Short mmCIF file of C-alpha atoms in Angstrom, two decimals:
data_model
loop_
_atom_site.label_atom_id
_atom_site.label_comp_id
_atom_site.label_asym_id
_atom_site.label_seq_id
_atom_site.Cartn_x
_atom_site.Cartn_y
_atom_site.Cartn_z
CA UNK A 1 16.48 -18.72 -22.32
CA UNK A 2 18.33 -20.21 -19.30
CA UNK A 3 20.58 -17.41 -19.58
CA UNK A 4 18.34 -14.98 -18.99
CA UNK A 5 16.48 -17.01 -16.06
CA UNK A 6 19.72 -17.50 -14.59
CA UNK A 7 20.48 -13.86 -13.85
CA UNK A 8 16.80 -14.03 -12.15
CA UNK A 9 17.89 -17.07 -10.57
CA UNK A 10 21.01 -14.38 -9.02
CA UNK A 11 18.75 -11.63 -7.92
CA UNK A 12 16.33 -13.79 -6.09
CA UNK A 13 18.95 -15.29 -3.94
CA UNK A 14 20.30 -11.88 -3.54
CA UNK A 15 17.32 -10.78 -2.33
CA UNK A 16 16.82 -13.95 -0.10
CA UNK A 17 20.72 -12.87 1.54
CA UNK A 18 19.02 -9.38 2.48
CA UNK A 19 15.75 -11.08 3.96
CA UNK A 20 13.64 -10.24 1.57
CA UNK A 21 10.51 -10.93 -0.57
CA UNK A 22 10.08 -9.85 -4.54
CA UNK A 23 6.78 -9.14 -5.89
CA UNK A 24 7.70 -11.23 -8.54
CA UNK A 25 5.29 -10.71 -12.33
CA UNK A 26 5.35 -13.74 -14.49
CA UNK A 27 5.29 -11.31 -17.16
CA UNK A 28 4.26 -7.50 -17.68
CA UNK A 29 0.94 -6.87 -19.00
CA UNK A 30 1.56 -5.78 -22.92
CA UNK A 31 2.11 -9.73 -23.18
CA UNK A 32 -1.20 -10.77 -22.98
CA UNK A 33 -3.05 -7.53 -23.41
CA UNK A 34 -1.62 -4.98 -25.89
CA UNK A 35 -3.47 -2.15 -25.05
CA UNK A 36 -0.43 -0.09 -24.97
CA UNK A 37 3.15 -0.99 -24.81
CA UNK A 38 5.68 -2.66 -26.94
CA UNK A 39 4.06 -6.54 -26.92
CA UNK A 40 4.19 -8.56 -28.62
CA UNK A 41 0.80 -10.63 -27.07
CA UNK A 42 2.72 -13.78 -27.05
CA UNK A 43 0.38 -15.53 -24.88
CA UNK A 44 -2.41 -17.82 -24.76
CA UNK A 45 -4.58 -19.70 -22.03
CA UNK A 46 -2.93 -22.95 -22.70
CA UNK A 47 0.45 -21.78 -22.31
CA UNK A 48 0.28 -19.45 -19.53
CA UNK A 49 -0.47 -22.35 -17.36
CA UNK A 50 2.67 -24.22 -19.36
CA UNK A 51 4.95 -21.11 -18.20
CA UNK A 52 3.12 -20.48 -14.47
CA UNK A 53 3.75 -24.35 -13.79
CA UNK A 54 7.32 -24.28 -15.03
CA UNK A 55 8.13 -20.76 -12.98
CA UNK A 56 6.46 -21.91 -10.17
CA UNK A 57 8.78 -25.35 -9.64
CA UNK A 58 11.62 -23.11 -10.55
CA UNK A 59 11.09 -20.35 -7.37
CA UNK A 60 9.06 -22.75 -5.05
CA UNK A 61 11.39 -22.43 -2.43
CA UNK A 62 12.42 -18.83 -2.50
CA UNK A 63 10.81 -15.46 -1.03
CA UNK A 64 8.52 -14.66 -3.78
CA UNK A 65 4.94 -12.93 -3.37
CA UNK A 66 3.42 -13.81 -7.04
CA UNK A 67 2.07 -10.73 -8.84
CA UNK A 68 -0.14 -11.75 -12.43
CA UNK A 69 -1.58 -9.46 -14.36
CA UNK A 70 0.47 -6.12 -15.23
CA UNK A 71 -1.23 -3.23 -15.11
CA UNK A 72 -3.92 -4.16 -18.14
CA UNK A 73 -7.40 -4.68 -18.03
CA UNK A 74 -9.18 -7.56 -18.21
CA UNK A 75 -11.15 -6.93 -21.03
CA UNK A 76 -12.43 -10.28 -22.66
CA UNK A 77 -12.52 -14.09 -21.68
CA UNK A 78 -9.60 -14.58 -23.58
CA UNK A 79 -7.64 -12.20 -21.22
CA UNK A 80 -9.81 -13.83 -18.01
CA UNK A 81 -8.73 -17.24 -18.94
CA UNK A 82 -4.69 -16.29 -19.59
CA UNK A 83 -4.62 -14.53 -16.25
CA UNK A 84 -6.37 -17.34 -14.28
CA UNK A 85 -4.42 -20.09 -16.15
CA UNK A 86 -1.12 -18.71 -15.41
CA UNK A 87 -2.47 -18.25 -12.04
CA UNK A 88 -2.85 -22.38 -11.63
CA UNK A 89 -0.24 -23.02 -13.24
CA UNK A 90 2.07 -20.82 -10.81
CA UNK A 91 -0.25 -22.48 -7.96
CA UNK A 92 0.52 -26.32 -9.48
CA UNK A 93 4.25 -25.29 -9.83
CA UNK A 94 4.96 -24.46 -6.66
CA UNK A 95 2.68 -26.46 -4.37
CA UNK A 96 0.86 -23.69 -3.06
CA UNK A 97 3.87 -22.52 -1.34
CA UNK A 98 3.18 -18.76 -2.30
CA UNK A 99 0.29 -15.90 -2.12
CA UNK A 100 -0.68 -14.69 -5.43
CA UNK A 101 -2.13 -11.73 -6.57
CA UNK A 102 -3.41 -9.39 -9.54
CA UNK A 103 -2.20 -5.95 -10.62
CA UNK A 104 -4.70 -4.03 -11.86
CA UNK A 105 -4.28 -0.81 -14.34
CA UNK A 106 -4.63 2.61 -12.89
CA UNK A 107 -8.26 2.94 -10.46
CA UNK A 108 -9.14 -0.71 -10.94
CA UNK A 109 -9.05 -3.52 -8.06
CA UNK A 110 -8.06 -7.18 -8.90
CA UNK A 111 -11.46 -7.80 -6.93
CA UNK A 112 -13.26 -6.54 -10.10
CA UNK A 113 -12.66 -9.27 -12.00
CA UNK A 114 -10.87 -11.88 -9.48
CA UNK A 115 -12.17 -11.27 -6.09
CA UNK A 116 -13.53 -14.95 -5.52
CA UNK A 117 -11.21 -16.92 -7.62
CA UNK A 118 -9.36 -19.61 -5.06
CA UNK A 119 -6.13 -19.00 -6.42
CA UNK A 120 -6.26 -14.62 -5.13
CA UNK A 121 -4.38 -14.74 -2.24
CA UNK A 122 -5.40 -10.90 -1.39
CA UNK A 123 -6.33 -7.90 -3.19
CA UNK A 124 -4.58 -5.11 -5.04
CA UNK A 125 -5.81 -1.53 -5.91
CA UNK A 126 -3.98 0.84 -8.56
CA UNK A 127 -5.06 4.06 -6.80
CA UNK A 128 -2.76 5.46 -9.70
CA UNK A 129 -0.45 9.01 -9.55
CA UNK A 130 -3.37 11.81 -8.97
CA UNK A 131 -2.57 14.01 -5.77
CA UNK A 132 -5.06 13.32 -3.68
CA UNK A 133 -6.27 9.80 -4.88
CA UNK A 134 -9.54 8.88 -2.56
CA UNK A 135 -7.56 4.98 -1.83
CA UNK A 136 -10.00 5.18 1.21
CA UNK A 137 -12.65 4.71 -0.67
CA UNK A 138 -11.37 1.70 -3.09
CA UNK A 139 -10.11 0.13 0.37
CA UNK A 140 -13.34 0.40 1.97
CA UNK A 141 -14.85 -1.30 -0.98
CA UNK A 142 -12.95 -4.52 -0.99
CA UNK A 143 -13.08 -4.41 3.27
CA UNK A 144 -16.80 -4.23 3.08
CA UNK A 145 -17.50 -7.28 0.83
CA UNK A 146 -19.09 -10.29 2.22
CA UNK A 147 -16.21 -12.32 1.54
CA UNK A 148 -13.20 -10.26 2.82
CA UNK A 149 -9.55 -10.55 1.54
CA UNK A 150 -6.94 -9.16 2.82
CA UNK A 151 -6.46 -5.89 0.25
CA UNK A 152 -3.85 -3.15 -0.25
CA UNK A 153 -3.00 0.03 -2.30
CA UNK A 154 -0.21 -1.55 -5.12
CA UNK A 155 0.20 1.57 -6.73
CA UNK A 156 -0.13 4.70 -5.51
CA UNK A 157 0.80 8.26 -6.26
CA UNK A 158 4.89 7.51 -6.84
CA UNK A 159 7.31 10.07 -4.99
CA UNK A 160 8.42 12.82 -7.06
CA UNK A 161 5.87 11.77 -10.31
CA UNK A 162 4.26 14.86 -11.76
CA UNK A 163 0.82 14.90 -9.89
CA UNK A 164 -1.45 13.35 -12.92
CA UNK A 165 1.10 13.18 -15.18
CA UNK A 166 0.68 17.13 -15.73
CA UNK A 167 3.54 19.06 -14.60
CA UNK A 168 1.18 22.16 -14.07
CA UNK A 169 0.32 20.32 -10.62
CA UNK A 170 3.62 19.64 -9.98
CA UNK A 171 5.58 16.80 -8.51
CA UNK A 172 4.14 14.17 -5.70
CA UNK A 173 6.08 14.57 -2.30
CA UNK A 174 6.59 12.49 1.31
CA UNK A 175 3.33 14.50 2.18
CA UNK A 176 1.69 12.93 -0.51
CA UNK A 177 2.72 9.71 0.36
CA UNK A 178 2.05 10.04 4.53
CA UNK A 179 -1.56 10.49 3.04
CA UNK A 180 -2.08 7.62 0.78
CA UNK A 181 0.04 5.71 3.44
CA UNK A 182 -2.56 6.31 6.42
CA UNK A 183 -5.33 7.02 4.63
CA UNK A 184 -5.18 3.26 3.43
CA UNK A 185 -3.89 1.80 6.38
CA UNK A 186 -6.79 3.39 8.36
CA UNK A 187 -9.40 2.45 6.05
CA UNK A 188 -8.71 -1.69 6.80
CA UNK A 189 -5.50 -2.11 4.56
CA UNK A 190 -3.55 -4.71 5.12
CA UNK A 191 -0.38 -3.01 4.27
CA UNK A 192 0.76 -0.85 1.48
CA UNK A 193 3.26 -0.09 -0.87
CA UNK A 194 5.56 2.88 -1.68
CA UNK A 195 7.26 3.36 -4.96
CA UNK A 196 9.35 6.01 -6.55
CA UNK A 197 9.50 7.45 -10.04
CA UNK A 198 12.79 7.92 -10.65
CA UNK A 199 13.94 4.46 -9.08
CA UNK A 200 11.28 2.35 -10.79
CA UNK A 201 12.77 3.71 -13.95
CA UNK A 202 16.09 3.01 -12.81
CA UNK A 203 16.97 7.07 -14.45
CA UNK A 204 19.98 8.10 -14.94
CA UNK A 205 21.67 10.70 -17.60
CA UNK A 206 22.18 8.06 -20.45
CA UNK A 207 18.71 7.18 -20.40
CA UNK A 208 15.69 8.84 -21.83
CA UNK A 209 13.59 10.19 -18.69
CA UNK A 210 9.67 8.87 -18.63
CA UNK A 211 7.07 10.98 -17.68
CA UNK A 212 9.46 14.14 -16.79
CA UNK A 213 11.27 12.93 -14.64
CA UNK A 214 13.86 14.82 -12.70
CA UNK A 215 16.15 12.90 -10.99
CA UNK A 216 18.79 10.04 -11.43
CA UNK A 217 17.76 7.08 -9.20
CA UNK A 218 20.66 7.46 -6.96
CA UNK A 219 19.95 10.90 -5.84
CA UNK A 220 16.20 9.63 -5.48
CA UNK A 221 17.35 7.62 -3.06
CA UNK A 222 17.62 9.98 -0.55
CA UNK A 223 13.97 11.48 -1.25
CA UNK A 224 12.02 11.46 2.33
CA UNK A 225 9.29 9.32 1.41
CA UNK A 226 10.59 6.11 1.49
CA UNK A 227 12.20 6.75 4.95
CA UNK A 228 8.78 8.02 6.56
CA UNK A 229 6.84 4.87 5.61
CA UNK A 230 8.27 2.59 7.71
CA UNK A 231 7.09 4.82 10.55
CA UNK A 232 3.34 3.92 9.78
CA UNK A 233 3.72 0.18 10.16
CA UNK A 234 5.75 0.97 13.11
CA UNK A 235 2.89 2.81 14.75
CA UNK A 236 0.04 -0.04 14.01
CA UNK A 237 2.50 -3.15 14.90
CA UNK A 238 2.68 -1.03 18.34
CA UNK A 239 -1.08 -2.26 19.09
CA UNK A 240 -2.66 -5.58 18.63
CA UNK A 241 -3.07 -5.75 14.81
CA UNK A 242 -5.59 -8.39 14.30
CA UNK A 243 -8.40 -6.61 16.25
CA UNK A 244 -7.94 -3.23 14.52
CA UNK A 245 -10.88 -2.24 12.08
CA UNK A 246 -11.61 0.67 10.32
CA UNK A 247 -14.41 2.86 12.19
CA UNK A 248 -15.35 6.37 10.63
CA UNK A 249 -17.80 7.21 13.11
CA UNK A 250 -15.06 8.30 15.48
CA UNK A 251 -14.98 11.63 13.82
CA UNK A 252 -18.31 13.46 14.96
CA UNK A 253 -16.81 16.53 13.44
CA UNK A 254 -16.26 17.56 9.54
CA UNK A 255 -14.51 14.49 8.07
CA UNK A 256 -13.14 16.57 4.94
CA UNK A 257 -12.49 16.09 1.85
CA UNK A 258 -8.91 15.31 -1.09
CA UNK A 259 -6.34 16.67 1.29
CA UNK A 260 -8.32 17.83 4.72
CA UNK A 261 -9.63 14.43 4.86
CA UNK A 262 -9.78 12.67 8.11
CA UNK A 263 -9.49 8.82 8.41
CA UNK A 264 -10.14 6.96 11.85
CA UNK A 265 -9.66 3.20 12.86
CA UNK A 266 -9.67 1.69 16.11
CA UNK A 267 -9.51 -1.33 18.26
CA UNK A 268 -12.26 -3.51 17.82
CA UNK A 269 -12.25 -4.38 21.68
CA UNK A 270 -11.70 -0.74 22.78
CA UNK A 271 -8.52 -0.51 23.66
CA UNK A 272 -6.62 2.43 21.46
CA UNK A 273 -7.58 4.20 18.52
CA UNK A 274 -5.82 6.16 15.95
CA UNK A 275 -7.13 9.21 13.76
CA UNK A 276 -4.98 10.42 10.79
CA UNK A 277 -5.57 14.21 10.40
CA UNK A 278 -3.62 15.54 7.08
CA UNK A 279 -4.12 19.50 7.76
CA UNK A 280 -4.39 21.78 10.62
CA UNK A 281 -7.88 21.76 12.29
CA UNK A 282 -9.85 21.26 15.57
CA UNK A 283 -11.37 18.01 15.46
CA UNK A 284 -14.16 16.02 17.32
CA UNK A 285 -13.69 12.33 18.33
CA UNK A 286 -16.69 10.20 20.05
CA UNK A 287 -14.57 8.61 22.35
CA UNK A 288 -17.64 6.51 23.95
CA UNK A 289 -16.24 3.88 20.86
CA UNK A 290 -13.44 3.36 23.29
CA UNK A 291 -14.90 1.32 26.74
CA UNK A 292 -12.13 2.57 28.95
CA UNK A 293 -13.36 5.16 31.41
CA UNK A 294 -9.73 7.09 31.09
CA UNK A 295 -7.62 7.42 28.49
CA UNK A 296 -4.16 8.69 27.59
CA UNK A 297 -3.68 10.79 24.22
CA UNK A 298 -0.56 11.25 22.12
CA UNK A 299 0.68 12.74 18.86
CA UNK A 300 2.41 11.21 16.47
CA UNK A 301 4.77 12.20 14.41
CA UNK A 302 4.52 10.79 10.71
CA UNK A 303 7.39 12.65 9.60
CA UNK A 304 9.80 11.40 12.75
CA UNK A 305 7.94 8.15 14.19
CA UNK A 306 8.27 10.29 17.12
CA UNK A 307 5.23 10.39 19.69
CA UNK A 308 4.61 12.91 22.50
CA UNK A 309 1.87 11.95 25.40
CA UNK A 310 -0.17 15.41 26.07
CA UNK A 311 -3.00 14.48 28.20
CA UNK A 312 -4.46 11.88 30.12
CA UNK A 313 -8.49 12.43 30.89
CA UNK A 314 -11.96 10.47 31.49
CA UNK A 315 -13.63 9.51 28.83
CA UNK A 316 -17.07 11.30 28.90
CA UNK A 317 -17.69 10.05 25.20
CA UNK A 318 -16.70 13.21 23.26
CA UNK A 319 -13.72 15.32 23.29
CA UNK A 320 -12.28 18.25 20.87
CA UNK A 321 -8.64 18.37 19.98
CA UNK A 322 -6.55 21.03 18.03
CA UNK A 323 -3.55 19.52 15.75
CA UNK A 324 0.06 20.71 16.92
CA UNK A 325 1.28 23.80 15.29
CA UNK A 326 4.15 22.44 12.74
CA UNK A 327 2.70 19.88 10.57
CA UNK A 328 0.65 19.79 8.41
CA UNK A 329 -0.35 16.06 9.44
CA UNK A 330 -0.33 14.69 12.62
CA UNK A 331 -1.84 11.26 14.42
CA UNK A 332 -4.16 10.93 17.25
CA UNK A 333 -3.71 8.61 19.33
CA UNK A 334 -6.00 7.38 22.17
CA UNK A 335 -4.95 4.43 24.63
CA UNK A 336 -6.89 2.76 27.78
CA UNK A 337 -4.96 3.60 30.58
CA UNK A 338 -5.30 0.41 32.02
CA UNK A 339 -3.25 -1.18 28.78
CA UNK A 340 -0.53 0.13 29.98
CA UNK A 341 0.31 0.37 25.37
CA UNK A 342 4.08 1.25 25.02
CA UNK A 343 5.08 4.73 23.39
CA UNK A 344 3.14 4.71 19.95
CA UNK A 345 5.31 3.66 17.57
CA UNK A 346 7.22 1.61 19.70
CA UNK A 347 7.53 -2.22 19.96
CA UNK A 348 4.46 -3.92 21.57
CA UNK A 349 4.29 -5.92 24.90
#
């Protein structure tokens, strides 16, 4: 239907005006797998790799981050081979000009099924729309494989989505998204991804809401969420990037667990490290992780991207700190003095 592909044709070189990317899905997941959803399963392996080839010559030259899959399980070798196909074809299509990756359903990883397939650019994890999702955990698993890709959190708890779809838990907040934000981030992600219910929905009074939702997508535009995440890739872009590795044996104290749960990561040479602390508590850090013999120590603001130095000291190889008073989370930060780091936060050297 050229039609149709040519008002995709208009939003992808909209989005290419704006300097952006689209997480582009060749199709959405009822397609191939009808597990729920309206279908109809209108594909096959033969020609998934007929569409993926012809989509990927159409959008080889444009900003587009390939996304397969749909949030459906793989659940037989018909569904493996559709996937994969569509894959190769998108891969054959475009030259190679594009990562591609696999959306998973709701606490599955694409590395379950399509970890070491050539054409899986990096990793996704549905972490899904509990409060306290453990993403730590699913990021860990996919960091700690002998063959690492690059792996984020594609789906976690949405901003303003009834916490497990159950509206006795109520709705999903910013502070529910700081968490999943740094919690990932600090367990090895490589990035991560922030979405909103009402937006993804696109609600507004004409419509039928999904899943209870509250708001039209306009007024969800000014939710606080989406505004506080750029302040976490802010804060690791102000350190070297490529040497930072997750490393929970900085906390010598209580790690905690759902919402008092502490995650660490630090420099791999040394240099800085960063703890995430989600709730007011004294913490211990083994600083001896860190080789500088003094070291400067800073909050920093997840809510603001604002950071506030509060002590410089030597580094005896343990040290006990108390979060601020306002809150609840906060972020430790801990810099060789010799560095000379900018502000956290801030843009690097």
């Amino acid at each position: 239907n050229e039609a149709y592909f040519a008002h995709v044709d208009w939003t992808v070189n909209l989005a290419e005006s704006l300097g952006l990317h689209i997480g582009m899905l060749p199709t959405w997941g009822d397609k191939w797998n009808k597990k729920w959803g309206e279908g109809p399963e209108i594909f096959t392996p033969e020609n998934a790799k007929t569409y993926g080839k012809w989509l990927g010559s159409r959008y080889k030259s444009k900003p587009i981050i390939w996304i397969t899959g749909g949030d459906r399980p793989v659940e037989n070798d018909t569904h493996r081979a559709i996937v994969a196909n569509m894959a190769e074809g998108l891969r054959e299509g475009d030259g190679g000009a594009h990562l591609i990756t696999f959306h998973p359903m709701g606490g599955n990883g694409s590395s379950d099924v399509f970890h070491d397939a050539d054409w899986l650019s990096f990793n996704m994890w549905q972490s899904g729309h509990g409060r306290n999702s453990a993403n730590y955990n699913l990021i860990a698993k996919d960091y700690e494989r002998a063959t690492v890709k690059p792996v984020l959190d594609a789906e976690p708890g949405y901003e303003d989505h009834p916490a497990g779809f159950n509206l006795d838990n109520g709705y999903l907040d910013d502070y529910d998204n700081r968490k999943a934000l740094y919690w990932a981030l600090f367990a090895g992600a490589a990035g991560h991804t922030y979405g909103c219910h009402p937006i993804w929905q696109m609600a507004r009074p004409d419509r039928s809401p999904f899943s209870s939702c509250r708001r039209t997508w306009q007024e969800a535009l000014k939710l606080p969420g989406s505004g506080q995440m750029q302040h976490g890739r802010f804060l690791v872009e102000s350190r070297p990037y490529f040497s930072r590795i997750p490393d929970q044996s900085l906390i010598t104290s209580e790690i905690g667990e759902n919402t008092h749960h502490i995650q660490a990561t630090r420099d791999a040479e040394g240099t800085y490290a960063f703890v995430y602390i989600p709730s007011p508590k004294e913490f211990t850090v083994h600083t001896g992780k860190l080789t500088a013999p003094n070291l400067v120590a800073s909050w920093y603001d997840p809510r603001t991207g604002k950071a506030e130095r509060f002590d410089e000291f030597a580094n005896t190889g343990s040290k006990t700190f108390k979060t601020p008073a306002l809150g609840p989370d906060w972020v430790l930060v801990l810099d060789d003095v010799t560095q000379k780091y900018p502000t956290p936060g801030k843009k690097s050297r």
